[in-house]
PDB file of C-alpha atoms in Angstrom:
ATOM      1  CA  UNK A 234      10.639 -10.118   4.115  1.00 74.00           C
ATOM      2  CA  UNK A 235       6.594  -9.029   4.970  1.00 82.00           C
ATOM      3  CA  UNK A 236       6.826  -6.553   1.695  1.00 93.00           C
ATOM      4  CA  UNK A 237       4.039  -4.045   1.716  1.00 96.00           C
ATOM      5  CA  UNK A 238       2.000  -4.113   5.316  1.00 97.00           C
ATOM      6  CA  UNK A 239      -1.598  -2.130   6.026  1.00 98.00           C
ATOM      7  CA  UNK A 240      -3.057  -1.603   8.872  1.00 97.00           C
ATOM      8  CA  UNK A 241      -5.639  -1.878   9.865  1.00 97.00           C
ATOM      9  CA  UNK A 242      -7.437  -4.845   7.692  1.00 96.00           C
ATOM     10  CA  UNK A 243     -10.792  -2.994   8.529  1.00 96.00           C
ATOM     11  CA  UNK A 244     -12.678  -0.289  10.403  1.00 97.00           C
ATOM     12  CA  UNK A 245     -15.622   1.148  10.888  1.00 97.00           C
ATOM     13  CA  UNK A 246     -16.152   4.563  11.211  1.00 97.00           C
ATOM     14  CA  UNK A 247     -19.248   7.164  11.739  1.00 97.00           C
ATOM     15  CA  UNK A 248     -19.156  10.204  10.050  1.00 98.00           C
ATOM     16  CA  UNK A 249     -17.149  12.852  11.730  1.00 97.00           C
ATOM     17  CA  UNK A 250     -14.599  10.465  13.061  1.00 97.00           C
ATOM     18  CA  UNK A 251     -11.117  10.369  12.328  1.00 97.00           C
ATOM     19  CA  UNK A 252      -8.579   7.779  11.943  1.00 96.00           C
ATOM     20  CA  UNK A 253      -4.583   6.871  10.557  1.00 98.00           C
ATOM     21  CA  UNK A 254      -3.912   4.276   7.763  1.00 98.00           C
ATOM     22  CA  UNK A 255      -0.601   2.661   8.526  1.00 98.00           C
ATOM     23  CA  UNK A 256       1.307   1.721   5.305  1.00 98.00           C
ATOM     24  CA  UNK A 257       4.723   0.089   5.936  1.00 98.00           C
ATOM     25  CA  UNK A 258       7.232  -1.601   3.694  1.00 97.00           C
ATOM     26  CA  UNK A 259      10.523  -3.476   4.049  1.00 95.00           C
ATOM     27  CA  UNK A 260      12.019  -3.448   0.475  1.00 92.00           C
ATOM     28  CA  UNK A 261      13.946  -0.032   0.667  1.00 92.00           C
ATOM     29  CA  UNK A 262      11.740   1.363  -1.995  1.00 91.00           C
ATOM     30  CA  UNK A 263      11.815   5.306  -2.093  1.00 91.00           C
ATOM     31  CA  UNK A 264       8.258   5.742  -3.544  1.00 91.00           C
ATOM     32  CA  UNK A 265       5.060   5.015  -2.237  1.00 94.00           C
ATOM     33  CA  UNK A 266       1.832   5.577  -3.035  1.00 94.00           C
ATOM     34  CA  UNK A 267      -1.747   5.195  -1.441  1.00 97.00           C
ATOM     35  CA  UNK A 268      -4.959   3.835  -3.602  1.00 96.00           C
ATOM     36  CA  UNK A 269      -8.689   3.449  -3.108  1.00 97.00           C
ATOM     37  CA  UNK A 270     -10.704   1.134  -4.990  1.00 97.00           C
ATOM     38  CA  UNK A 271     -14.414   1.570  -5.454  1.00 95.00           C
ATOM     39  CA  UNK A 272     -16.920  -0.558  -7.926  1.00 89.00           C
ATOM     40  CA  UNK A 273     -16.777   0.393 -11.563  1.00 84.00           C
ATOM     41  CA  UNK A 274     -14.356   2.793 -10.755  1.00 86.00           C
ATOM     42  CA  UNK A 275     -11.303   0.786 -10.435  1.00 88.00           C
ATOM     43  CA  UNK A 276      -8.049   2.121  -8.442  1.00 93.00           C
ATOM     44  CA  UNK A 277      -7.615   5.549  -8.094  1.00 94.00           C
ATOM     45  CA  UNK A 278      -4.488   7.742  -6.735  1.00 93.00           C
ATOM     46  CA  UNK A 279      -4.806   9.634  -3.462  1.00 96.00           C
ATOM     47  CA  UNK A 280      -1.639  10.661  -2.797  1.00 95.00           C
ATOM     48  CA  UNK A 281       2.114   9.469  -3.013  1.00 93.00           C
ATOM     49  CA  UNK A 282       5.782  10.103  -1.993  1.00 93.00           C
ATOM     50  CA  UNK A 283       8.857  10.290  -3.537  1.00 90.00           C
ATOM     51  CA  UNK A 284      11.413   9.638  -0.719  1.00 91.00           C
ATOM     52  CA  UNK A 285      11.676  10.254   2.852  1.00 94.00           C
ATOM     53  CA  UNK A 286       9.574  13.491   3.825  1.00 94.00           C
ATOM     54  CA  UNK A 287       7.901  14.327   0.779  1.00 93.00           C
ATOM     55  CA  UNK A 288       4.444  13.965  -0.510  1.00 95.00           C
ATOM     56  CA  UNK A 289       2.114  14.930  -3.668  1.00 93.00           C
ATOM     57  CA  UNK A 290      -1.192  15.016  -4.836  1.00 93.00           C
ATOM     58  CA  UNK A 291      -2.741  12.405  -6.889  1.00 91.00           C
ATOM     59  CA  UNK A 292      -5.783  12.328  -8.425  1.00 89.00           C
ATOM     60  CA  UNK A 293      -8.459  12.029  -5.703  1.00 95.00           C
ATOM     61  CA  UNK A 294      -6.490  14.198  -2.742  1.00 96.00           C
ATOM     62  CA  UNK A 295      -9.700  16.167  -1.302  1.00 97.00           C
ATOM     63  CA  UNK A 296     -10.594  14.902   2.127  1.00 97.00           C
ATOM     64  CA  UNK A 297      -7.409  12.899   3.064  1.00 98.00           C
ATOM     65  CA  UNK A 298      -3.524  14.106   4.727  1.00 97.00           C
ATOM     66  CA  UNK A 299      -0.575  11.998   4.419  1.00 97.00           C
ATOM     67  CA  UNK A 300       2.726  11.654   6.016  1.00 97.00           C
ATOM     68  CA  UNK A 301       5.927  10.283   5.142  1.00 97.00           C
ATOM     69  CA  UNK A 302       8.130  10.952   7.808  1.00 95.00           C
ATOM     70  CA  UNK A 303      10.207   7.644   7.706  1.00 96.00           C
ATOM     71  CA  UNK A 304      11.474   6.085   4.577  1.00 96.00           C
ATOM     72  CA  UNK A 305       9.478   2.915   5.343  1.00 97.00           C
ATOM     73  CA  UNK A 306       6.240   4.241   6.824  1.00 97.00           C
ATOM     74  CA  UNK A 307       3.308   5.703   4.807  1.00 98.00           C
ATOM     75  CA  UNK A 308       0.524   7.348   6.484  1.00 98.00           C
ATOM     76  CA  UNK A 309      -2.742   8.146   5.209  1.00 98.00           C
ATOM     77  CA  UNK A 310      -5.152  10.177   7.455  1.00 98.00           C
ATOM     78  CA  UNK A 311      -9.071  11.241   7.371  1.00 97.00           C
ATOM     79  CA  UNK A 312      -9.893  14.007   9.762  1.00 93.00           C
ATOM     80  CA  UNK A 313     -13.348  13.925   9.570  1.00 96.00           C
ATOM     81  CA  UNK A 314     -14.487  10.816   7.466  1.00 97.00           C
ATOM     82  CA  UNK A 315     -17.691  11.165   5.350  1.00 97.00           C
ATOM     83  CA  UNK A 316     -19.690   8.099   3.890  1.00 97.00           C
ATOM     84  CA  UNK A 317     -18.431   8.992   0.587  1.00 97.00           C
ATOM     85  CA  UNK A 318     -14.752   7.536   1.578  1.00 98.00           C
ATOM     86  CA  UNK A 319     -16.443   3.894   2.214  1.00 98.00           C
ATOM     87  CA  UNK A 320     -13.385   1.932   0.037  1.00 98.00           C
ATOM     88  CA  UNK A 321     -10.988   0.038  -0.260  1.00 98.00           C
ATOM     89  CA  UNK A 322      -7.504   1.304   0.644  1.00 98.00           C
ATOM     90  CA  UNK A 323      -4.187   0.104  -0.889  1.00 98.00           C
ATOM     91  CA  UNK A 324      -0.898   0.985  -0.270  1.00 97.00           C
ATOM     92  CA  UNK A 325       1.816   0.139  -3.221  1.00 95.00           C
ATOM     93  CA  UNK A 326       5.368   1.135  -3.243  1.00 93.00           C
ATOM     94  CA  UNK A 327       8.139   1.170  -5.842  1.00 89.00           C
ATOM     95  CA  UNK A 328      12.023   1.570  -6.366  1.00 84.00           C
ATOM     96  CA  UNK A 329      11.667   3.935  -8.582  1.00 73.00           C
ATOM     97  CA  UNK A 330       9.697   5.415 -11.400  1.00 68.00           C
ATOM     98  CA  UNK A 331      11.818   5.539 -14.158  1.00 65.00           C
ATOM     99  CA  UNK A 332      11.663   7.455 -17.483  1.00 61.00           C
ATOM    100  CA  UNK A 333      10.799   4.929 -19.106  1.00 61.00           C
ATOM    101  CA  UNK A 334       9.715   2.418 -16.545  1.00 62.00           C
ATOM    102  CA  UNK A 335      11.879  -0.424 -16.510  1.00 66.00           C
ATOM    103  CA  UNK A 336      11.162  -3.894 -14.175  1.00 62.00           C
ATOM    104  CA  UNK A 337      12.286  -1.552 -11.081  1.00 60.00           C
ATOM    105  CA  UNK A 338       9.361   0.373 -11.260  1.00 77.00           C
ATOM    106  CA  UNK A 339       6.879  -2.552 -10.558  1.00 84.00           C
ATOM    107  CA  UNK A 340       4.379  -1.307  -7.786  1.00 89.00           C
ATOM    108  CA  UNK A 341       3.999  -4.104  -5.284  1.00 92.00           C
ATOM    109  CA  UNK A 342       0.943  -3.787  -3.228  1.00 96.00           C
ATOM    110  CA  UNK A 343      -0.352  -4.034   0.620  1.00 97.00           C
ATOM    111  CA  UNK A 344      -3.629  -6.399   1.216  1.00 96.00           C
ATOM    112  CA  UNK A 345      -5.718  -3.451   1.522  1.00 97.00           C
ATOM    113  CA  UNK A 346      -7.675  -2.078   4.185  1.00 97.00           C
ATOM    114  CA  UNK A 347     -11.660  -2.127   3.599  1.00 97.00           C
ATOM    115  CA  UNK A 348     -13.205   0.780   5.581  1.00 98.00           C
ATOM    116  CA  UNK A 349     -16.394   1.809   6.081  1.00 97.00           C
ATOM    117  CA  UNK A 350     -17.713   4.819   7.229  1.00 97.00           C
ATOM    118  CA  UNK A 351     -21.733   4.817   8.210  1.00 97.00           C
TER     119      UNK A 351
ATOM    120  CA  UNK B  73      -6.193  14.446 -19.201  1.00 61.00           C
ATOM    121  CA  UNK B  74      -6.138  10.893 -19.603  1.00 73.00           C
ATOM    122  CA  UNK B  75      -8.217   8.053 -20.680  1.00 88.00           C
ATOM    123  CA  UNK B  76      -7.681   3.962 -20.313  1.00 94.00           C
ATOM    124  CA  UNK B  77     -10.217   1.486 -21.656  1.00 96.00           C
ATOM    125  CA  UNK B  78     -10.875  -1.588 -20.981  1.00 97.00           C
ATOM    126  CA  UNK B  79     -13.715  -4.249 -21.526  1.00 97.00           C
ATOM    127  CA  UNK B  80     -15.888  -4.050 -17.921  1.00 96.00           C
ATOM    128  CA  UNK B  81     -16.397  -7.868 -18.361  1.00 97.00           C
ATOM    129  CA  UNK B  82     -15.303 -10.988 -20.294  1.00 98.00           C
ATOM    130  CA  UNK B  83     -15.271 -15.579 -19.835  1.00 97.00           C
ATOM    131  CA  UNK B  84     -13.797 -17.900 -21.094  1.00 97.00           C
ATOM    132  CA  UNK B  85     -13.545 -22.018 -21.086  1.00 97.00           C
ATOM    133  CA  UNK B  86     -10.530 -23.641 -19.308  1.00 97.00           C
ATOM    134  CA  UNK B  87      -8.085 -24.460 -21.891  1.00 97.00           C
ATOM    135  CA  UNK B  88      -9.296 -22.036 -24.095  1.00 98.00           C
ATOM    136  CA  UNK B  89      -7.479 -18.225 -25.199  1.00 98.00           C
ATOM    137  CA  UNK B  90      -8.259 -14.686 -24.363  1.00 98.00           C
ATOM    138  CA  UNK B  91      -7.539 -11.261 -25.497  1.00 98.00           C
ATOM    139  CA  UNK B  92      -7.950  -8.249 -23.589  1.00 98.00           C
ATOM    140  CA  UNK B  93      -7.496  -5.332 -24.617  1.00 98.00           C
ATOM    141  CA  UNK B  94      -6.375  -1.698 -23.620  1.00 98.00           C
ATOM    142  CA  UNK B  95      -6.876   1.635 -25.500  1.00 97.00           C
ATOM    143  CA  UNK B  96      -5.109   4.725 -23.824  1.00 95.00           C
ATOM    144  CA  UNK B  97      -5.018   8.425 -24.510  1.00 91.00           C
ATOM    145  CA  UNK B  98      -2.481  10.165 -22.249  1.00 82.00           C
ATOM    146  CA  UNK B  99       0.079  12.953 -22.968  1.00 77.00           C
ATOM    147  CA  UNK B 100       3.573  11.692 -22.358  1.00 77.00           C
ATOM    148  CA  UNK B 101       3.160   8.114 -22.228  1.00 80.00           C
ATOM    149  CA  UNK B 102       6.331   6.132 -20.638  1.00 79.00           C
ATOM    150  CA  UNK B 103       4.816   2.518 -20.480  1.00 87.00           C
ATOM    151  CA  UNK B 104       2.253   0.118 -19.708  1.00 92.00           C
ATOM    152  CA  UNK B 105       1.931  -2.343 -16.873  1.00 93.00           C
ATOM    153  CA  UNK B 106      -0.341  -5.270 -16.564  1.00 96.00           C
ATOM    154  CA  UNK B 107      -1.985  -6.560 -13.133  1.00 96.00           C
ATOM    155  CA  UNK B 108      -4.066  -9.303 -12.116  1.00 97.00           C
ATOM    156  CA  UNK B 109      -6.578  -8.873  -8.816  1.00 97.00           C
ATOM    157  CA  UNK B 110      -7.934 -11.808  -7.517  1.00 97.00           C
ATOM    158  CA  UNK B 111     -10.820 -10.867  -5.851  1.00 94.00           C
ATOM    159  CA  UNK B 112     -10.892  -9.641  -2.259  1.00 92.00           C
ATOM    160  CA  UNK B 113      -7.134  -9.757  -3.027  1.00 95.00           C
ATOM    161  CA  UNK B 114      -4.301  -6.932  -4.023  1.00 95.00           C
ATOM    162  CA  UNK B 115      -2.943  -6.795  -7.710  1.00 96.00           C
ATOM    163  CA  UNK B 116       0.186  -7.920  -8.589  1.00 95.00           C
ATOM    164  CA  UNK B 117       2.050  -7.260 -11.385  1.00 92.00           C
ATOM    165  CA  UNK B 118       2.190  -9.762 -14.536  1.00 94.00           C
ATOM    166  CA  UNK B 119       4.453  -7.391 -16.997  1.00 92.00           C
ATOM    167  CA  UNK B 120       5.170  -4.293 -18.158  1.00 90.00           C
ATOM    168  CA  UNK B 121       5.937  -2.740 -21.924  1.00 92.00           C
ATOM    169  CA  UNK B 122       7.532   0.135 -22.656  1.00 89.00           C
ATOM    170  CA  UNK B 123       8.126  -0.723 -26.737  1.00 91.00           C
ATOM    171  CA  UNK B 124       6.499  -1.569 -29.184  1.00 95.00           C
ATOM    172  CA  UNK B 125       5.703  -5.461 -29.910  1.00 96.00           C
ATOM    173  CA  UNK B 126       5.098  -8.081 -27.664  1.00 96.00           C
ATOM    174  CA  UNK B 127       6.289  -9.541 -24.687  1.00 93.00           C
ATOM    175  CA  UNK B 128       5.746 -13.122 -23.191  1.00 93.00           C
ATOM    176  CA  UNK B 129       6.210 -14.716 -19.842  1.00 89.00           C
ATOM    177  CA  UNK B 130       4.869 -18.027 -19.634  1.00 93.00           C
ATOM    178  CA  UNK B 131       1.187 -18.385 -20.044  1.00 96.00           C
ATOM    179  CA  UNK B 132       0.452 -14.570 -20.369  1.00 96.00           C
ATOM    180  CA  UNK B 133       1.788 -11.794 -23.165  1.00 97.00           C
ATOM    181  CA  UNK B 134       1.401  -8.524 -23.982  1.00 97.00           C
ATOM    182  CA  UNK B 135       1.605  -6.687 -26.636  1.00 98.00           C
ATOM    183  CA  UNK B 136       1.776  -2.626 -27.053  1.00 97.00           C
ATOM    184  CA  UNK B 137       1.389  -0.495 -30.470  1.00 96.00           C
ATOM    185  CA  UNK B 138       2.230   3.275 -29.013  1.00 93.00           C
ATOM    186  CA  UNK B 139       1.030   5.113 -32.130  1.00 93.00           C
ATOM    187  CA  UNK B 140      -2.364   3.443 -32.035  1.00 95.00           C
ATOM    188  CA  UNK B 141      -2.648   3.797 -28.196  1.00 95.00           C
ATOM    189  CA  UNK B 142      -2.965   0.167 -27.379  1.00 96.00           C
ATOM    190  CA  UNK B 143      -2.565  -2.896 -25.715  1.00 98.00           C
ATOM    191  CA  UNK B 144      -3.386  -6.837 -25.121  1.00 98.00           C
ATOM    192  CA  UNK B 145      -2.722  -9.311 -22.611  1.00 98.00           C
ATOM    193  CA  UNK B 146      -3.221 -12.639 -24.416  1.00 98.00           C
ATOM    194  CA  UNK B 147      -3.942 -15.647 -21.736  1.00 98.00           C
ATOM    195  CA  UNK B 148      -3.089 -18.690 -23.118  1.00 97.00           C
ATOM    196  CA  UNK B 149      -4.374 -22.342 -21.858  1.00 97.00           C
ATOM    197  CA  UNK B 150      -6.605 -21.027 -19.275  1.00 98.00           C
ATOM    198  CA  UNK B 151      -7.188 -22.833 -16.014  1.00 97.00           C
ATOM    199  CA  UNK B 152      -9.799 -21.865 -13.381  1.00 97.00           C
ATOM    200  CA  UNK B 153      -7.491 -19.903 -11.149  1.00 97.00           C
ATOM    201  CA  UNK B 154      -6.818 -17.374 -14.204  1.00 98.00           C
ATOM    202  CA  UNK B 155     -10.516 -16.142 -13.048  1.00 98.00           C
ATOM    203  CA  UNK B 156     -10.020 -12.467 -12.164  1.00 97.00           C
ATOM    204  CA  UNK B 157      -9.526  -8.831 -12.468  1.00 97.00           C
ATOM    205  CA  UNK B 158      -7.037  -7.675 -14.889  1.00 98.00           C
ATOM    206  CA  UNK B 159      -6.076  -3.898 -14.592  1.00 97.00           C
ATOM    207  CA  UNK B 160      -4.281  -1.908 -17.453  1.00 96.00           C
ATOM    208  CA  UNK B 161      -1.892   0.894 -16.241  1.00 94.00           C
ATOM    209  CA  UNK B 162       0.132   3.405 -18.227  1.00 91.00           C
ATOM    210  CA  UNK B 163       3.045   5.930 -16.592  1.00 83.00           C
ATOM    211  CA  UNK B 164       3.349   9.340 -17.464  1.00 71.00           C
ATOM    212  CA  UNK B 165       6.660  10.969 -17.221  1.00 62.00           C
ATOM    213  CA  UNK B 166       6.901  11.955 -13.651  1.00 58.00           C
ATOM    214  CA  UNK B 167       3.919  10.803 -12.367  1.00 65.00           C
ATOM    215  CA  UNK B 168       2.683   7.514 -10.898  1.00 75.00           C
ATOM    216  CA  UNK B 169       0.692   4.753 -12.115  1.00 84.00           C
ATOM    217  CA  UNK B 170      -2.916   5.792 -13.847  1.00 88.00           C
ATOM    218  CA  UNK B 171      -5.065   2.471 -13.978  1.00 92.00           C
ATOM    219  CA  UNK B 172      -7.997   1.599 -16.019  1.00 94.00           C
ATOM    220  CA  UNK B 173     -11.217   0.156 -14.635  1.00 95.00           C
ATOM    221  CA  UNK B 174     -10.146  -3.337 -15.033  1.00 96.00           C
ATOM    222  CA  UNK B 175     -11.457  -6.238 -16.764  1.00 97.00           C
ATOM    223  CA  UNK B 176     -13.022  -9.232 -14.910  1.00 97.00           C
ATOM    224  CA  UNK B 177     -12.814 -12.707 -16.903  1.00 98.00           C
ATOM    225  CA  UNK B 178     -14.468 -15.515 -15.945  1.00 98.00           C
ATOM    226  CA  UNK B 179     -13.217 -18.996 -16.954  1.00 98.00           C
ATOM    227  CA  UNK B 180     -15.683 -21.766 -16.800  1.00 96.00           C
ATOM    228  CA  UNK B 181     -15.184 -25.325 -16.731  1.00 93.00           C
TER     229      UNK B 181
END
């Protein structure tokens, strides 16, 4: 049982580029969610998914796609990456998010992917 | 909108308690989830409270009051490896996870 999987662990891009974030997990869970982490400004929602084929806006969307097109797989894409998306990325998924949140909704977390774009 | 606080820093001595503590302002609060991020490292969750009072596991508790928008995770009997990030989260119905900057505590030997 891997649980939450990233890849890549890290890239380097130049501006203009573009490049996939692979986000895969193994624990059935029907939502899942991508993060970047920046100093001072701790974790911050990009987008997430609420089963199989949908996705929604979090609170940092502008600049990134995502696609969940398989329950287990979470993609997160940059068409044309700018210097201003150097971060960390993680990738967290859940069972559910419950109303209120009971132990079911605990996000477990990938190991991140640090990317850099000069 | 929505606001989580949290002290940016804190340390400690091994052995010793801390408190740290989490103010939130959000509209339809669910519950509140505690992390720890070692760093270089994801978080992982330590516990969650979705009532009032407090809740222990172990070394670490929390506490929530929801009608003064806050929160503590009390550390008891520190040890070195306690030396990290600790992120505050609350849910909003229908939403996901909105996280506060995180608190970094040092414990010193």
């Amino acid at each position: 049982n891997a649980g939450v999987t990233q890849t890549p662990k890290f890239r380097v891009l130049k501006t203009g580029q573009s490049m996939t974030l692979l986000c895969a997990q193994d624990m059935n869970h029907e939502y899942m969610y991508w993060y970047r982490q920046d100093p001072g400004m701790g974790l911050r929602l990009i987008h997430y998914s609420v089963g199989e084929g949908t996705t929604a806006k979090g609170e940092v969307p502008d600049g990134y796609n995502v696609s969940r097109l398989k329950k287990q797989n979470f993609l997160l894409g940059l068409e044309s990456a700018a210097p201003s998306q150097t971060s960390v990325y993680f990738c967290a998924s859940s069972y559910s998010t419950g109303h209120p949140p009971t132990s079911t909704d605990t996000q477990y977390f990938g190991p991140g992917t640090r990317l850099t774009v000069l | 909108g929505q606001n989580i606080d949290q002290p940016t820093e804190m340390t400690a001595t091994e052995g010793a308690i801390v408190q740290i503590n989490c103010t939130y302002q959000t509209s339809g609060f669910n519950g509140l989830f505690w992390y720890q991020q070692h760093a270089g490292e994801a978080p992982t969750f330590l516990s969650y409270n979705v009532l009032d009072g407090l809740e222990e596991k172990g070394r670490f508790s929390s506490f929530l009051s929801r009608s003064k928008g806050y929160s503590y995770l009390l550390l008891k009997e520190l040890q070195m490896k306690d030396s990290a990030s600790y992120l505050c989260a609350v849910t909003q119905a229908g939403t996901a996870l909105i996280f506060g900057k995180g608190t970094t505590l040092s414990v010193s030997s």
